[in-house]
Amino acid sequence: MTKPDAVASDDLLGAFSQLLWDINQLAQKLPLPDFHPAALARLQELLAFDCAWWGRSVLIDGRIEEHSRFFFELPEAYLADWRSIEHQDVTVERSHREPGQAVIVDMRATTPGLAWLGERHDLSELLCVMQTNPRTQLSDHLSLYRRPGSTRFGERELRLLTHLINHLSMAVDASQIRTLVARREYLERQPHLALAVCDRQGVLHSAERGFSDLLGDEWPDWQGPRLPISLGEAGYEGARISIQCRPVLDLWLLTVCRLGPLSCLSGRELAVAQHFGGGLTYKEIARELAIAPSTVRHHIRSIYQKLDVHDKASVATLVNRSPPG
């Protein structure tokens, strides 16, 4: 290798190392909705492209089932257009044939479908890489596009993206975990709670250690990675656990809690039980909740029946040991 070539190689290695550092920092600092655009904008500085498709999917019977997606400078209509010619996209077969190895596809010179897609969205060439997580069986894929008239992708870009995909996958995981940690900071500390990230198809992407144990309380035979129920913004209220769902991009942030024995009580009954278990008399409870003492007695009778207890000490024990929230 000549001296100029060696210097150029060292410069590229240094730039690649700095890129990895910067993307890792973005994953640690930015909220999940902001990570993808910031990471791709940073990647553009080393590997030029005009737009991108970054997502997670699984290949089923030769067809891609998308689980999460981020379009960078691509319209949302691109997905429906691509779906209409998916069977003609040679990128799918080539990237899954050699996972982890980037491929270059000339959209205008492969199949009529890809040529139509390129014409429709003013794209000429794409650089794509795919890698499958052996634990979740989800594939991280990144497609970078250039427009007509741009310099063609070459060996340099091919090698860069090949070596980058593993780090990008880990950065996405780190960003999701950071979102979980940030969410936990807003929640009262309790041992009967765990957080997770899943997609809209119910496939887990990331989860805290106790998440599987809590789901096992409700569904003993569940093994994952797909959740045993369909979830929406209403979440889930079961016999032993409750699940809250919060949308983050096209993912769900899940908070699962183990239900305590007090979960069978109404809101007013719970308030009465907490005051009663705290040592207040009927009159004191009535004054605190602005209700009649006779109403307090009615609630106490209902509490005894629902909890199958017969004295204040038993109510106090249940109140003090039940998970908060």
PDB file of C-alpha atoms in Angstrom:
ATOM      1  CA  MET A   1       0.000   0.000   0.000  1.00  0.00           C
ATOM      2  CA  THR A   2       1.414   3.397  -0.960  1.00  0.00           C
ATOM      3  CA  LYS A   3       1.765   6.127   1.635  1.00  0.00           C
ATOM      4  CA  PRO A   4      -1.167   8.206   0.259  1.00  0.00           C
ATOM      5  CA  ASP A   5      -3.365   5.087   0.277  1.00  0.00           C
ATOM      6  CA  ALA A   6      -2.353   4.301   3.850  1.00  0.00           C
ATOM      7  CA  VAL A   7      -3.164   7.842   4.957  1.00  0.00           C
ATOM      8  CA  ALA A   8      -6.549   7.694   3.226  1.00  0.00           C
ATOM      9  CA  SER A   9      -7.268   4.353   4.881  1.00  0.00           C
ATOM     10  CA  ASP A  10      -6.342   5.727   8.307  1.00  0.00           C
ATOM     11  CA  ASP A  11      -8.526   8.776   7.720  1.00  0.00           C
ATOM     12  CA  LEU A  12     -11.498   6.595   6.781  1.00  0.00           C
ATOM     13  CA  LEU A  13     -10.983   4.354   9.808  1.00  0.00           C
ATOM     14  CA  GLY A  14     -10.848   7.409  12.050  1.00  0.00           C
ATOM     15  CA  ALA A  15     -14.022   8.837  10.506  1.00  0.00           C
ATOM     16  CA  PHE A  16     -15.799   5.482  10.906  1.00  0.00           C
ATOM     17  CA  SER A  17     -14.721   5.230  14.540  1.00  0.00           C
ATOM     18  CA  GLN A  18     -16.020   8.756  15.216  1.00  0.00           C
ATOM     19  CA  LEU A  19     -19.312   7.888  13.505  1.00  0.00           C
ATOM     20  CA  LEU A  20     -19.802   4.865  15.787  1.00  0.00           C
ATOM     21  CA  TRP A  21     -19.058   7.014  18.835  1.00  0.00           C
ATOM     22  CA  ASP A  22     -21.496   9.724  17.765  1.00  0.00           C
ATOM     23  CA  ILE A  23     -24.326   7.279  16.990  1.00  0.00           C
ATOM     24  CA  ASN A  24     -23.823   5.573  20.351  1.00  0.00           C
ATOM     25  CA  GLN A  25     -24.008   8.967  22.070  1.00  0.00           C
ATOM     26  CA  LEU A  26     -27.221   9.796  20.203  1.00  0.00           C
ATOM     27  CA  ALA A  27     -28.757   6.518  21.384  1.00  0.00           C
ATOM     28  CA  GLN A  28     -27.828   7.375  24.971  1.00  0.00           C
ATOM     29  CA  LYS A  29     -29.026  10.978  24.917  1.00  0.00           C
ATOM     30  CA  LEU A  30     -31.996  11.302  22.567  1.00  0.00           C
ATOM     31  CA  PRO A  31     -35.571  10.134  23.100  1.00  0.00           C
ATOM     32  CA  LEU A  32     -36.574   7.277  20.796  1.00  0.00           C
ATOM     33  CA  PRO A  33     -38.610   9.436  18.318  1.00  0.00           C
ATOM     34  CA  ASP A  34     -35.550  11.635  17.703  1.00  0.00           C
ATOM     35  CA  PHE A  35     -32.874   8.943  17.446  1.00  0.00           C
ATOM     36  CA  HIS A  36     -33.444   7.636  13.899  1.00  0.00           C
ATOM     37  CA  PRO A  37     -33.429  11.005  12.075  1.00  0.00           C
ATOM     38  CA  ALA A  38     -30.395  12.213  14.040  1.00  0.00           C
ATOM     39  CA  ALA A  39     -28.450   8.988  13.435  1.00  0.00           C
ATOM     40  CA  LEU A  40     -29.181   9.030   9.686  1.00  0.00           C
ATOM     41  CA  ALA A  41     -28.276  12.702   9.398  1.00  0.00           C
ATOM     42  CA  ARG A  42     -24.948  11.864  11.052  1.00  0.00           C
ATOM     43  CA  LEU A  43     -24.437   8.878   8.718  1.00  0.00           C
ATOM     44  CA  GLN A  44     -24.969  11.165   5.713  1.00  0.00           C
ATOM     45  CA  GLU A  45     -21.774  13.007   6.629  1.00  0.00           C
ATOM     46  CA  LEU A  46     -19.691   9.891   5.913  1.00  0.00           C
ATOM     47  CA  LEU A  47     -21.856   7.992   3.426  1.00  0.00           C
ATOM     48  CA  ALA A  48     -23.826  10.248   1.112  1.00  0.00           C
ATOM     49  CA  PHE A  49     -27.446   9.375   0.296  1.00  0.00           C
ATOM     50  CA  ASP A  50     -30.646  11.251  -0.464  1.00  0.00           C
ATOM     51  CA  CYS A  51     -33.237   9.251   1.485  1.00  0.00           C
ATOM     52  CA  ALA A  52     -33.484   6.081   3.546  1.00  0.00           C
ATOM     53  CA  TRP A  53     -35.741   3.330   4.909  1.00  0.00           C
ATOM     54  CA  TRP A  54     -34.720   1.938   8.309  1.00  0.00           C
ATOM     55  CA  GLY A  55     -36.835  -0.685   9.985  1.00  0.00           C
ATOM     56  CA  ARG A  56     -37.345  -4.023  11.674  1.00  0.00           C
ATOM     57  CA  SER A  57     -39.181  -6.867   9.998  1.00  0.00           C
ATOM     58  CA  VAL A  58     -39.461 -10.612   9.651  1.00  0.00           C
ATOM     59  CA  LEU A  59     -39.464 -12.664   6.439  1.00  0.00           C
ATOM     60  CA  ILE A  60     -42.464 -15.047   6.294  1.00  0.00           C
ATOM     61  CA  ASP A  61     -42.918 -17.260   3.223  1.00  0.00           C
ATOM     62  CA  GLY A  62     -40.791 -14.907   1.153  1.00  0.00           C
ATOM     63  CA  ARG A  63     -42.799 -11.815   2.152  1.00  0.00           C
ATOM     64  CA  ILE A  64     -41.592  -9.085   4.503  1.00  0.00           C
ATOM     65  CA  GLU A  65     -43.802  -8.370   7.517  1.00  0.00           C
ATOM     66  CA  GLU A  66     -42.848  -4.918   8.758  1.00  0.00           C
ATOM     67  CA  HIS A  67     -42.719  -4.455  12.557  1.00  0.00           C
ATOM     68  CA  SER A  68     -41.313  -0.934  12.806  1.00  0.00           C
ATOM     69  CA  ARG A  69     -40.350   1.618  10.193  1.00  0.00           C
ATOM     70  CA  PHE A  70     -38.676   4.998   9.833  1.00  0.00           C
ATOM     71  CA  PHE A  71     -38.641   6.865   6.513  1.00  0.00           C
ATOM     72  CA  PHE A  72     -35.933   9.523   6.051  1.00  0.00           C
ATOM     73  CA  GLU A  73     -36.906  11.988   3.302  1.00  0.00           C
ATOM     74  CA  LEU A  74     -39.297   9.393   1.838  1.00  0.00           C
ATOM     75  CA  PRO A  75     -43.079   9.917   1.645  1.00  0.00           C
ATOM     76  CA  GLU A  76     -45.368   7.529   3.535  1.00  0.00           C
ATOM     77  CA  ALA A  77     -46.902   6.568   0.168  1.00  0.00           C
ATOM     78  CA  TYR A  78     -43.625   4.837  -0.665  1.00  0.00           C
ATOM     79  CA  LEU A  79     -44.587   1.815   1.446  1.00  0.00           C
ATOM     80  CA  ALA A  80     -47.836   1.149  -0.428  1.00  0.00           C
ATOM     81  CA  ASP A  81     -46.070   1.643  -3.767  1.00  0.00           C
ATOM     82  CA  TRP A  82     -43.307  -0.746  -2.753  1.00  0.00           C
ATOM     83  CA  ARG A  83     -45.854  -3.304  -1.550  1.00  0.00           C
ATOM     84  CA  SER A  84     -47.422  -3.302  -4.997  1.00  0.00           C
ATOM     85  CA  ILE A  85     -44.123  -4.438  -6.605  1.00  0.00           C
ATOM     86  CA  GLU A  86     -42.629  -6.305  -3.619  1.00  0.00           C
ATOM     87  CA  HIS A  87     -42.522  -9.582  -5.529  1.00  0.00           C
ATOM     88  CA  GLN A  88     -40.228  -7.912  -8.092  1.00  0.00           C
ATOM     89  CA  ASP A  89     -37.805  -6.444  -5.556  1.00  0.00           C
ATOM     90  CA  VAL A  90     -34.590  -8.469  -5.938  1.00  0.00           C
ATOM     91  CA  THR A  91     -33.190  -6.674  -2.876  1.00  0.00           C
ATOM     92  CA  VAL A  92     -35.229  -8.879  -0.541  1.00  0.00           C
ATOM     93  CA  GLU A  93     -33.824 -12.168  -1.804  1.00  0.00           C
ATOM     94  CA  ARG A  94     -30.260 -10.863  -2.151  1.00  0.00           C
ATOM     95  CA  SER A  95     -30.039  -9.275   1.300  1.00  0.00           C
ATOM     96  CA  HIS A  96     -31.570 -12.324   3.043  1.00  0.00           C
ATOM     97  CA  ARG A  97     -29.300 -14.669   1.110  1.00  0.00           C
ATOM     98  CA  GLU A  98     -26.265 -12.929   2.633  1.00  0.00           C
ATOM     99  CA  PRO A  99     -27.364 -11.403   5.969  1.00  0.00           C
ATOM    100  CA  GLY A 100     -25.000  -8.760   7.235  1.00  0.00           C
ATOM    101  CA  GLN A 101     -23.571  -8.160   3.743  1.00  0.00           C
ATOM    102  CA  ALA A 102     -24.617  -4.931   2.026  1.00  0.00           C
ATOM    103  CA  VAL A 103     -25.823  -5.107  -1.587  1.00  0.00           C
ATOM    104  CA  ILE A 104     -26.145  -2.497  -4.339  1.00  0.00           C
ATOM    105  CA  VAL A 105     -29.210  -2.542  -6.591  1.00  0.00           C
ATOM    106  CA  ASP A 106     -29.734  -0.467  -9.720  1.00  0.00           C
ATOM    107  CA  MET A 107     -33.461   0.234  -9.512  1.00  0.00           C
ATOM    108  CA  ARG A 108     -33.678   1.288 -13.167  1.00  0.00           C
ATOM    109  CA  ALA A 109     -31.995  -1.851 -14.587  1.00  0.00           C
ATOM    110  CA  THR A 110     -33.317  -4.865 -12.660  1.00  0.00           C
ATOM    111  CA  THR A 111     -37.070  -5.511 -12.863  1.00  0.00           C
ATOM    112  CA  PRO A 112     -39.996  -3.533 -14.325  1.00  0.00           C
ATOM    113  CA  GLY A 113     -41.459  -3.145 -10.838  1.00  0.00           C
ATOM    114  CA  LEU A 114     -38.322  -1.627  -9.327  1.00  0.00           C
ATOM    115  CA  ALA A 115     -37.876   0.564 -12.399  1.00  0.00           C
ATOM    116  CA  TRP A 116     -41.439   1.863 -11.957  1.00  0.00           C
ATOM    117  CA  LEU A 117     -40.835   2.499  -8.240  1.00  0.00           C
ATOM    118  CA  GLY A 118     -37.624   4.370  -9.013  1.00  0.00           C
ATOM    119  CA  GLU A 119     -39.308   6.491 -11.674  1.00  0.00           C
ATOM    120  CA  ARG A 120     -42.273   7.230  -9.411  1.00  0.00           C
ATOM    121  CA  HIS A 121     -40.119   8.443  -6.509  1.00  0.00           C
ATOM    122  CA  ASP A 122     -37.140   9.806  -8.467  1.00  0.00           C
ATOM    123  CA  LEU A 123     -34.706   7.153  -7.240  1.00  0.00           C
ATOM    124  CA  SER A 124     -31.999   5.436  -9.252  1.00  0.00           C
ATOM    125  CA  GLU A 125     -29.967   3.210  -6.939  1.00  0.00           C
ATOM    126  CA  LEU A 126     -30.108   1.716  -3.466  1.00  0.00           C
ATOM    127  CA  LEU A 127     -27.619   0.309  -0.986  1.00  0.00           C
ATOM    128  CA  CYS A 128     -29.231  -2.182   1.414  1.00  0.00           C
ATOM    129  CA  VAL A 129     -28.127  -4.355   4.329  1.00  0.00           C
ATOM    130  CA  MET A 130     -30.109  -6.721   6.567  1.00  0.00           C
ATOM    131  CA  GLN A 131     -29.178  -8.522   9.776  1.00  0.00           C
ATOM    132  CA  THR A 132     -31.319 -10.904  11.868  1.00  0.00           C
ATOM    133  CA  ASN A 133     -31.318 -10.970  15.668  1.00  0.00           C
ATOM    134  CA  PRO A 134     -31.017 -14.663  16.678  1.00  0.00           C
ATOM    135  CA  ARG A 135     -32.987 -14.049  19.893  1.00  0.00           C
ATOM    136  CA  THR A 136     -36.039 -12.231  18.521  1.00  0.00           C
ATOM    137  CA  GLN A 137     -35.752 -13.406  14.870  1.00  0.00           C
ATOM    138  CA  LEU A 138     -36.441  -9.816  13.837  1.00  0.00           C
ATOM    139  CA  SER A 139     -34.349  -8.403  10.992  1.00  0.00           C
ATOM    140  CA  ASP A 140     -32.898  -4.912  11.102  1.00  0.00           C
ATOM    141  CA  HIS A 141     -32.713  -3.499   7.595  1.00  0.00           C
ATOM    142  CA  LEU A 142     -31.423  -0.224   6.221  1.00  0.00           C
ATOM    143  CA  SER A 143     -31.835   0.917   2.613  1.00  0.00           C
ATOM    144  CA  LEU A 144     -30.039   4.060   1.446  1.00  0.00           C
ATOM    145  CA  TYR A 145     -31.174   5.653  -1.842  1.00  0.00           C
ATOM    146  CA  ARG A 146     -29.555   7.971  -4.350  1.00  0.00           C
ATOM    147  CA  ARG A 147     -31.338  10.010  -6.997  1.00  0.00           C
ATOM    148  CA  PRO A 148     -30.571  10.126 -10.735  1.00  0.00           C
ATOM    149  CA  GLY A 149     -27.424  12.094 -11.467  1.00  0.00           C
ATOM    150  CA  SER A 150     -25.778  11.231  -8.141  1.00  0.00           C
ATOM    151  CA  THR A 151     -22.461   9.407  -7.904  1.00  0.00           C
ATOM    152  CA  ARG A 152     -23.063   5.662  -7.908  1.00  0.00           C
ATOM    153  CA  PHE A 153     -22.540   3.584  -4.783  1.00  0.00           C
ATOM    154  CA  GLY A 154     -19.199   1.783  -4.797  1.00  0.00           C
ATOM    155  CA  GLU A 155     -16.999  -0.594  -2.836  1.00  0.00           C
ATOM    156  CA  ARG A 156     -16.280   2.007  -0.134  1.00  0.00           C
ATOM    157  CA  GLU A 157     -19.968   2.512   0.677  1.00  0.00           C
ATOM    158  CA  LEU A 158     -20.618  -1.230   0.453  1.00  0.00           C
ATOM    159  CA  ARG A 159     -17.974  -2.011   3.067  1.00  0.00           C
ATOM    160  CA  LEU A 160     -18.977   0.869   5.337  1.00  0.00           C
ATOM    161  CA  LEU A 161     -22.618  -0.220   5.562  1.00  0.00           C
ATOM    162  CA  THR A 162     -21.654  -3.885   5.962  1.00  0.00           C
ATOM    163  CA  HIS A 163     -19.512  -3.060   8.989  1.00  0.00           C
ATOM    164  CA  LEU A 164     -22.031  -0.566  10.357  1.00  0.00           C
ATOM    165  CA  ILE A 165     -25.270  -2.579  10.538  1.00  0.00           C
ATOM    166  CA  ASN A 166     -24.406  -4.493  13.707  1.00  0.00           C
ATOM    167  CA  HIS A 167     -23.625  -1.235  15.520  1.00  0.00           C
ATOM    168  CA  LEU A 168     -26.842   0.361  14.252  1.00  0.00           C
ATOM    169  CA  SER A 169     -28.893  -2.574  15.548  1.00  0.00           C
ATOM    170  CA  MET A 170     -27.294  -2.277  18.976  1.00  0.00           C
ATOM    171  CA  ALA A 171     -27.868   1.486  18.962  1.00  0.00           C
ATOM    172  CA  VAL A 172     -31.602   0.976  18.306  1.00  0.00           C
ATOM    173  CA  ASP A 173     -31.741  -1.464  21.232  1.00  0.00           C
ATOM    174  CA  ALA A 174     -29.880   1.027  23.430  1.00  0.00           C
ATOM    175  CA  SER A 175     -32.291   3.801  22.465  1.00  0.00           C
ATOM    176  CA  GLN A 176     -35.274   1.609  23.359  1.00  0.00           C
ATOM    177  CA  ILE A 177     -33.741   0.643  26.703  1.00  0.00           C
ATOM    178  CA  ARG A 178     -33.018   4.306  27.434  1.00  0.00           C
ATOM    179  CA  THR A 179     -36.689   5.055  26.776  1.00  0.00           C
ATOM    180  CA  LEU A 180     -37.635   2.359  29.289  1.00  0.00           C
ATOM    181  CA  VAL A 181     -35.278   3.773  31.900  1.00  0.00           C
ATOM    182  CA  ALA A 182     -36.534   7.320  31.362  1.00  0.00           C
ATOM    183  CA  ARG A 183     -40.105   6.099  31.698  1.00  0.00           C
ATOM    184  CA  ARG A 184     -39.313   4.303  34.947  1.00  0.00           C
ATOM    185  CA  GLU A 185     -38.014   7.536  36.464  1.00  0.00           C
ATOM    186  CA  TYR A 186     -41.567   8.891  36.282  1.00  0.00           C
ATOM    187  CA  LEU A 187     -43.029   5.881  38.026  1.00  0.00           C
ATOM    188  CA  GLU A 188     -43.067   5.146  41.729  1.00  0.00           C
ATOM    189  CA  ARG A 189     -40.545   2.452  42.561  1.00  0.00           C
ATOM    190  CA  GLN A 190     -42.268  -0.869  43.068  1.00  0.00           C
ATOM    191  CA  PRO A 191     -41.149  -4.494  42.727  1.00  0.00           C
ATOM    192  CA  HIS A 192     -44.296  -5.570  40.918  1.00  0.00           C
ATOM    193  CA  LEU A 193     -43.738  -3.472  37.793  1.00  0.00           C
ATOM    194  CA  ALA A 194     -41.730  -3.974  34.592  1.00  0.00           C
ATOM    195  CA  LEU A 195     -41.372  -2.147  31.279  1.00  0.00           C
ATOM    196  CA  ALA A 196     -41.048  -3.337  27.692  1.00  0.00           C
ATOM    197  CA  VAL A 197     -41.159  -2.151  24.072  1.00  0.00           C
ATOM    198  CA  CYS A 198     -43.200  -4.023  21.471  1.00  0.00           C
ATOM    199  CA  ASP A 199     -44.402  -3.246  17.962  1.00  0.00           C
ATOM    200  CA  ARG A 200     -47.982  -2.886  16.780  1.00  0.00           C
ATOM    201  CA  GLN A 201     -48.032  -6.608  15.863  1.00  0.00           C
ATOM    202  CA  GLY A 202     -47.332  -7.474  19.500  1.00  0.00           C
ATOM    203  CA  VAL A 203     -43.730  -8.663  19.026  1.00  0.00           C
ATOM    204  CA  LEU A 204     -41.361  -7.750  21.872  1.00  0.00           C
ATOM    205  CA  HIS A 205     -38.285  -5.714  20.972  1.00  0.00           C
ATOM    206  CA  SER A 206     -36.891  -4.956  24.451  1.00  0.00           C
ATOM    207  CA  ALA A 207     -37.996  -5.860  27.980  1.00  0.00           C
ATOM    208  CA  GLU A 208     -36.849  -5.525  31.570  1.00  0.00           C
ATOM    209  CA  ARG A 209     -35.874  -8.654  33.430  1.00  0.00           C
ATOM    210  CA  GLY A 210     -39.143  -9.104  35.359  1.00  0.00           C
ATOM    211  CA  PHE A 211     -41.462  -8.586  32.385  1.00  0.00           C
ATOM    212  CA  SER A 212     -41.641 -12.262  31.372  1.00  0.00           C
ATOM    213  CA  ASP A 213     -42.283 -13.332  34.975  1.00  0.00           C
ATOM    214  CA  LEU A 214     -45.216 -10.942  35.282  1.00  0.00           C
ATOM    215  CA  LEU A 215     -46.750 -12.130  32.002  1.00  0.00           C
ATOM    216  CA  GLY A 216     -46.259 -15.690  33.224  1.00  0.00           C
ATOM    217  CA  ASP A 217     -48.548 -14.916  36.169  1.00  0.00           C
ATOM    218  CA  GLU A 218     -51.399 -14.317  33.730  1.00  0.00           C
ATOM    219  CA  TRP A 219     -50.399 -16.773  30.970  1.00  0.00           C
ATOM    220  CA  PRO A 220     -48.256 -19.598  32.446  1.00  0.00           C
ATOM    221  CA  ASP A 221     -47.597 -21.196  29.037  1.00  0.00           C
ATOM    222  CA  TRP A 222     -46.476 -17.982  27.315  1.00  0.00           C
ATOM    223  CA  GLN A 223     -42.925 -18.034  25.898  1.00  0.00           C
ATOM    224  CA  GLY A 224     -42.780 -15.108  23.467  1.00  0.00           C
ATOM    225  CA  PRO A 225     -41.575 -13.162  21.592  1.00  0.00           C
ATOM    226  CA  ARG A 226     -45.143 -12.381  20.424  1.00  0.00           C
ATOM    227  CA  LEU A 227     -47.462 -11.257  23.218  1.00  0.00           C
ATOM    228  CA  PRO A 228     -50.391 -13.564  24.007  1.00  0.00           C
ATOM    229  CA  ILE A 229     -52.966 -10.794  23.396  1.00  0.00           C
ATOM    230  CA  SER A 230     -53.532  -7.888  21.028  1.00  0.00           C
ATOM    231  CA  LEU A 231     -52.911  -4.511  22.648  1.00  0.00           C
ATOM    232  CA  GLY A 232     -54.115  -0.995  21.933  1.00  0.00           C
ATOM    233  CA  GLU A 233     -54.169   2.312  23.756  1.00  0.00           C
ATOM    234  CA  ALA A 234     -56.730   0.907  26.208  1.00  0.00           C
ATOM    235  CA  GLY A 235     -54.139  -1.583  27.425  1.00  0.00           C
ATOM    236  CA  TYR A 236     -55.166  -4.716  29.270  1.00  0.00           C
ATOM    237  CA  GLU A 237     -56.736  -5.444  32.652  1.00  0.00           C
ATOM    238  CA  GLY A 238     -56.559  -9.115  33.603  1.00  0.00           C
ATOM    239  CA  ALA A 239     -57.047 -11.313  36.622  1.00  0.00           C
ATOM    240  CA  ARG A 240     -53.459 -10.946  37.879  1.00  0.00           C
ATOM    241  CA  ILE A 241     -51.803  -8.128  35.877  1.00  0.00           C
ATOM    242  CA  SER A 242     -52.588  -4.880  34.120  1.00  0.00           C
ATOM    243  CA  ILE A 243     -50.748  -3.511  31.077  1.00  0.00           C
ATOM    244  CA  GLN A 244     -50.612   0.152  30.121  1.00  0.00           C
ATOM    245  CA  CYS A 245     -49.721   1.050  26.508  1.00  0.00           C
ATOM    246  CA  ARG A 246     -48.110   4.300  25.462  1.00  0.00           C
ATOM    247  CA  PRO A 247     -47.432   4.946  21.735  1.00  0.00           C
ATOM    248  CA  VAL A 248     -43.877   5.870  20.726  1.00  0.00           C
ATOM    249  CA  LEU A 249     -43.583   6.259  16.933  1.00  0.00           C
ATOM    250  CA  ASP A 250     -44.949   2.942  15.582  1.00  0.00           C
ATOM    251  CA  LEU A 251     -44.095   1.063  18.783  1.00  0.00           C
ATOM    252  CA  TRP A 252     -45.810   0.552  22.139  1.00  0.00           C
ATOM    253  CA  LEU A 253     -44.126   1.345  25.460  1.00  0.00           C
ATOM    254  CA  LEU A 254     -45.614  -1.178  27.896  1.00  0.00           C
ATOM    255  CA  THR A 255     -45.909  -0.885  31.676  1.00  0.00           C
ATOM    256  CA  VAL A 256     -47.055  -4.144  33.284  1.00  0.00           C
ATOM    257  CA  CYS A 257     -48.071  -4.298  36.962  1.00  0.00           C
ATOM    258  CA  ARG A 258     -49.028  -7.206  39.168  1.00  0.00           C
ATOM    259  CA  LEU A 259     -52.483  -6.607  40.602  1.00  0.00           C
ATOM    260  CA  GLY A 260     -52.737  -6.762  44.357  1.00  0.00           C
ATOM    261  CA  PRO A 261     -55.703  -8.043  46.379  1.00  0.00           C
ATOM    262  CA  LEU A 262     -57.108  -4.503  46.537  1.00  0.00           C
ATOM    263  CA  SER A 263     -57.600  -4.380  42.763  1.00  0.00           C
ATOM    264  CA  CYS A 264     -61.105  -5.796  43.189  1.00  0.00           C
ATOM    265  CA  LEU A 265     -62.218  -2.682  45.084  1.00  0.00           C
ATOM    266  CA  SER A 266     -63.868   0.341  43.517  1.00  0.00           C
ATOM    267  CA  GLY A 267     -62.073   3.686  43.697  1.00  0.00           C
ATOM    268  CA  ARG A 268     -64.136   4.887  46.667  1.00  0.00           C
ATOM    269  CA  GLU A 269     -63.800   1.517  48.437  1.00  0.00           C
ATOM    270  CA  LEU A 270     -60.038   1.655  47.981  1.00  0.00           C
ATOM    271  CA  ALA A 271     -59.894   5.134  49.516  1.00  0.00           C
ATOM    272  CA  VAL A 272     -61.975   3.955  52.478  1.00  0.00           C
ATOM    273  CA  ALA A 273     -59.799   0.841  52.894  1.00  0.00           C
ATOM    274  CA  GLN A 274     -56.598   2.910  52.891  1.00  0.00           C
ATOM    275  CA  HIS A 275     -57.926   5.285  55.555  1.00  0.00           C
ATOM    276  CA  PHE A 276     -59.458   2.435  57.565  1.00  0.00           C
ATOM    277  CA  GLY A 277     -56.258   0.394  57.383  1.00  0.00           C
ATOM    278  CA  GLY A 278     -54.346   3.524  58.412  1.00  0.00           C
ATOM    279  CA  GLY A 279     -56.193   3.607  61.717  1.00  0.00           C
ATOM    280  CA  LEU A 280     -58.906   6.197  61.136  1.00  0.00           C
ATOM    281  CA  THR A 281     -62.359   5.769  62.692  1.00  0.00           C
ATOM    282  CA  TYR A 282     -65.600   5.735  60.711  1.00  0.00           C
ATOM    283  CA  LYS A 283     -66.256   9.394  61.583  1.00  0.00           C
ATOM    284  CA  GLU A 284     -62.719  10.446  60.648  1.00  0.00           C
ATOM    285  CA  ILE A 285     -62.983   8.658  57.304  1.00  0.00           C
ATOM    286  CA  ALA A 286     -66.353  10.294  56.655  1.00  0.00           C
ATOM    287  CA  ARG A 287     -64.836  13.700  57.356  1.00  0.00           C
ATOM    288  CA  GLU A 288     -61.779  13.047  55.140  1.00  0.00           C
ATOM    289  CA  LEU A 289     -63.858  11.820  52.166  1.00  0.00           C
ATOM    290  CA  ALA A 290     -66.829  14.160  52.713  1.00  0.00           C
ATOM    291  CA  ILE A 291     -69.342  11.300  52.965  1.00  0.00           C
ATOM    292  CA  ALA A 292     -71.765  10.150  55.645  1.00  0.00           C
ATOM    293  CA  PRO A 293     -70.617   7.710  58.375  1.00  0.00           C
ATOM    294  CA  SER A 294     -73.377   5.331  57.268  1.00  0.00           C
ATOM    295  CA  THR A 295     -71.825   5.324  53.778  1.00  0.00           C
ATOM    296  CA  VAL A 296     -68.464   4.476  55.315  1.00  0.00           C
ATOM    297  CA  ARG A 297     -70.068   1.503  57.119  1.00  0.00           C
ATOM    298  CA  HIS A 298     -71.590   0.335  53.829  1.00  0.00           C
ATOM    299  CA  HIS A 299     -68.184   0.494  52.123  1.00  0.00           C
ATOM    300  CA  ILE A 300     -66.503  -1.333  55.010  1.00  0.00           C
ATOM    301  CA  ARG A 301     -69.010  -4.200  54.757  1.00  0.00           C
ATOM    302  CA  SER A 302     -68.383  -4.418  50.996  1.00  0.00           C
ATOM    303  CA  ILE A 303     -64.603  -4.340  51.581  1.00  0.00           C
ATOM    304  CA  TYR A 304     -64.789  -7.183  54.099  1.00  0.00           C
ATOM    305  CA  GLN A 305     -66.844  -9.257  51.674  1.00  0.00           C
ATOM    306  CA  LYS A 306     -64.647  -8.625  48.621  1.00  0.00           C
ATOM    307  CA  LEU A 307     -61.366  -9.184  50.469  1.00  0.00           C
ATOM    308  CA  ASP A 308     -62.742 -12.082  52.556  1.00  0.00           C
ATOM    309  CA  VAL A 309     -61.522 -10.540  55.836  1.00  0.00           C
ATOM    310  CA  HIS A 310     -63.312  -9.709  59.076  1.00  0.00           C
ATOM    311  CA  ASP A 311     -61.356  -7.046  60.964  1.00  0.00           C
ATOM    312  CA  LYS A 312     -59.428  -3.799  60.626  1.00  0.00           C
ATOM    313  CA  ALA A 313     -56.039  -5.474  61.201  1.00  0.00           C
ATOM    314  CA  SER A 314     -56.536  -7.698  58.162  1.00  0.00           C
ATOM    315  CA  VAL A 315     -57.461  -4.709  56.003  1.00  0.00           C
ATOM    316  CA  ALA A 316     -54.373  -2.841  57.256  1.00  0.00           C
ATOM    317  CA  THR A 317     -52.159  -5.820  56.356  1.00  0.00           C
ATOM    318  CA  LEU A 318     -53.514  -5.958  52.801  1.00  0.00           C
ATOM    319  CA  VAL A 319     -53.249  -2.193  52.342  1.00  0.00           C
ATOM    320  CA  ASN A 320     -49.623  -2.123  53.496  1.00  0.00           C
ATOM    321  CA  ARG A 321     -48.397  -5.093  51.437  1.00  0.00           C
ATOM    322  CA  SER A 322     -50.222  -4.380  48.166  1.00  0.00           C
ATOM    323  CA  PRO A 323     -48.162  -2.880  45.321  1.00  0.00           C
ATOM    324  CA  PRO A 324     -48.770   0.868  44.998  1.00  0.00           C
ATOM    325  CA  GLY A 325     -50.294   2.435  41.921  1.00  0.00           C
TER     326      GLY A 325
END
